[in-house]
Coordinates of C-alpha atoms and ligand atoms in Angstrom, one line a residue:
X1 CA 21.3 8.6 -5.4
X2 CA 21.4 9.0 -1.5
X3 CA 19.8 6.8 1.0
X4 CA 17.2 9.1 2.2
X5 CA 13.7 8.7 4.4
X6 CA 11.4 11.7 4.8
X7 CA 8.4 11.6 6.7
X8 CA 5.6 13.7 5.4
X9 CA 2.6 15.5 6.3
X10 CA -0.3 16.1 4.2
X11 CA -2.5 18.8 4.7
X12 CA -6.1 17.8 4.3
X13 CA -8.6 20.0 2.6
X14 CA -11.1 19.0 5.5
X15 CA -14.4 20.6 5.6
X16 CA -17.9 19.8 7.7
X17 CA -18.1 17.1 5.1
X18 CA -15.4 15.2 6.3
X19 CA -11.6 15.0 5.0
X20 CA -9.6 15.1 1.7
X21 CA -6.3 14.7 0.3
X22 CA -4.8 15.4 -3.4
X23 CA -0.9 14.6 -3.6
X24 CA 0.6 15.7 -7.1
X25 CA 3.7 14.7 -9.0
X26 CA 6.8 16.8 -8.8
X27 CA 5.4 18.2 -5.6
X28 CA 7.1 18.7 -2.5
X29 CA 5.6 15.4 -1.1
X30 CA 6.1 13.7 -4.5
X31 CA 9.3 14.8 -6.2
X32 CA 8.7 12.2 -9.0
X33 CA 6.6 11.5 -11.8
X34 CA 4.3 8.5 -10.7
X35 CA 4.4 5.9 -12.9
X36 CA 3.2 3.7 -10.8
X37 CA 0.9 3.0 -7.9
X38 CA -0.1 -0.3 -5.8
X39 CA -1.3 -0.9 -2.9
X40 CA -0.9 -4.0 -0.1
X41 CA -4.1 -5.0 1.7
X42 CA -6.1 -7.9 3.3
X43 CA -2.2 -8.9 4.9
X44 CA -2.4 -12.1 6.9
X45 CA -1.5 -11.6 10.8
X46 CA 2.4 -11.4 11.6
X47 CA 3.2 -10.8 7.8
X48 CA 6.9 -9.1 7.5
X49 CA 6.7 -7.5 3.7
X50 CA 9.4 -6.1 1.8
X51 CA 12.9 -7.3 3.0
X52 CA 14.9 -5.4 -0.1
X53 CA 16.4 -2.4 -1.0
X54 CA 15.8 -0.3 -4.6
X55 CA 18.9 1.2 -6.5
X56 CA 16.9 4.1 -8.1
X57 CA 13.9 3.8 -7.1
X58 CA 11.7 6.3 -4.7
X59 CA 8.4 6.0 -3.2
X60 CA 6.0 7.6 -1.2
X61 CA 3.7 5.1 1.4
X62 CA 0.8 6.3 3.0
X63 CA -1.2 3.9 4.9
X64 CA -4.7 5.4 3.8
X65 CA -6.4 2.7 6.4
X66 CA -5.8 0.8 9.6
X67 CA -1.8 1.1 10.6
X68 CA 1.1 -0.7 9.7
X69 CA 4.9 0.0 10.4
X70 CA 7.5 0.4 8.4
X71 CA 11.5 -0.6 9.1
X72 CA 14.1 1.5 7.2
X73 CA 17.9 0.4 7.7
X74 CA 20.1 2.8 5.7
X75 CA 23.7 1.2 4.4
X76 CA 25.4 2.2 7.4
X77 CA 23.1 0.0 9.4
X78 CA 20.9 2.9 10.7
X79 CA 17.5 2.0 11.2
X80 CA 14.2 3.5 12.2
X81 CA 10.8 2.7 12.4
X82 CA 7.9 4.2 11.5
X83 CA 3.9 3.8 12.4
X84 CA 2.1 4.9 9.5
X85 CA -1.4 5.4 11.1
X86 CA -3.1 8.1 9.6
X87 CA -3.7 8.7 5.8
X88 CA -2.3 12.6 6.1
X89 CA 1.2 10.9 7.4
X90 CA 3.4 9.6 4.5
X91 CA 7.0 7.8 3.9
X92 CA 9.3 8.9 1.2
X93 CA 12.0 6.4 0.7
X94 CA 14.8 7.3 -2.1
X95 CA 17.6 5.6 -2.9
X96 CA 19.7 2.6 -1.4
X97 CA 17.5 2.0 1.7
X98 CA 16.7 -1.4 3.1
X99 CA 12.7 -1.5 3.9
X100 CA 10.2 -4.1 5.6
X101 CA 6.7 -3.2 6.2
X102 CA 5.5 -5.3 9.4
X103 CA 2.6 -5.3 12.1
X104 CA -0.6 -4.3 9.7
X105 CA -3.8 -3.6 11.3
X106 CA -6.5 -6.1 9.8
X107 CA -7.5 -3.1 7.8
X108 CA -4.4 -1.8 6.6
X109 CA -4.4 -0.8 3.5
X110 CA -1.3 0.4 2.5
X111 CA -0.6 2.5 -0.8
X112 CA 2.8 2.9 -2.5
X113 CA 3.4 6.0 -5.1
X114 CA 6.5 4.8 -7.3
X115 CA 8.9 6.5 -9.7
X116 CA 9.3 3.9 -11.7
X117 CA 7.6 0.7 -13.6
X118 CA 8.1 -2.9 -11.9
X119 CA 11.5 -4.4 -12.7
X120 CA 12.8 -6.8 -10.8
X121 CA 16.4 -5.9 -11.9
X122 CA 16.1 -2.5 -9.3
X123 CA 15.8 -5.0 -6.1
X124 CA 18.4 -5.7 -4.1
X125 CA 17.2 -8.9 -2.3
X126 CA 20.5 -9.9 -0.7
X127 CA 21.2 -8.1 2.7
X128 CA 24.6 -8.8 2.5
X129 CA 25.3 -6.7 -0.7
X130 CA 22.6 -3.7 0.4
X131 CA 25.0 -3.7 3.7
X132 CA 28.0 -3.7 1.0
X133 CA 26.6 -0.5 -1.0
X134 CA 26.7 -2.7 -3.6
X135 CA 24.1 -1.0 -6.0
X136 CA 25.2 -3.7 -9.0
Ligands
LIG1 P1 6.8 -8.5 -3.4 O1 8.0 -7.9 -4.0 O2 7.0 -9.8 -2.7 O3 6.1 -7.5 -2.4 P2 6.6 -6.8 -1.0 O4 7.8 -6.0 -1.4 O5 5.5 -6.0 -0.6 O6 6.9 -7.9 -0.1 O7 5.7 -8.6 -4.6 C1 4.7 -9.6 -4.6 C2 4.4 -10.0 -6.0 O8 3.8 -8.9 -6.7 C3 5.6 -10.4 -6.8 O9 5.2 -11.5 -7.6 C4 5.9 -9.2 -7.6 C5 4.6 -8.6 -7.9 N1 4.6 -7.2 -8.0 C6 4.3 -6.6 -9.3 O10 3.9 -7.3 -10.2 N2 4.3 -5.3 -9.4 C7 4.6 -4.4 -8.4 O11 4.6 -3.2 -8.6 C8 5.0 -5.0 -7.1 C9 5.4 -4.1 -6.0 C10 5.0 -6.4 -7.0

């Protein structure tokens, strides 16, 4: 799978009673079946998260409270940032892309859609092989 980051916009079905969002699987925002969801909250001030890279793995983030950014280094040593800030603004990371998730707000509270269960055998942890391409 390609290293890709796409930022996206939600639209919210906002009325005079305030604001809502509904994202769906194998939409344009979520071209996955989500099979999983959790969310990182209460982070402790100065907290750098992530610091890995998925082989197949793809994810949307939306930071549905407060603000936090998130770092995004592709294999050829690209990297951008993102402020996630507003809960129509999301992050869809697929394939070999090295992440961290840095400077929360005290209310951050960010949520992660994933296409796949927990398995620790999908990380790449070693920076050195995610700058290799190794995805083995
Ligand atoms: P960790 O990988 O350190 O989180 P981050 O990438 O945000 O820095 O995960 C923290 C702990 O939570 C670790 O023991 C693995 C566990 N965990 C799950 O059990 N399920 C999950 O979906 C995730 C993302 C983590």
């Amino acid at each position: 799978m390609d290293a890709r980051v796409t930022e996206i916009q939600f639209v919210p079905k906002g009325d005079e009673r305030g604001q809502l969002i509904a994202l769906e699987a194998l939409s344009e925002q979520v071209p996955f079946e989500v099979t999983r969801v959790y969310y990182i909250f209460d982070t402790t001030p100065g907290t750098v998260r992530g610091n890995h890279a998925h082989k197949n793995l793809k994810q949307v983030l939306i930071c549905v409270s407060g603000a936090c950014t998130i770092v995004c280094e592709m294999p050829d040593g690209t990297k951008m940032e993102y402020r996630l800030d507003w809960p129509n603004r999301g992050l869809l990371i697929e394939g070999l892309v090295w992440r961290q998730m840095k400077d929360f707000s005290k209310d951050a509270v960010l949520i992660v859609l994933a296409s796949e269960h927990y398995d620790e055998a999908d990380y790449i942890r070693d920076y050195n092989q995610f700058r290799k391409g190794c995805a083995k």
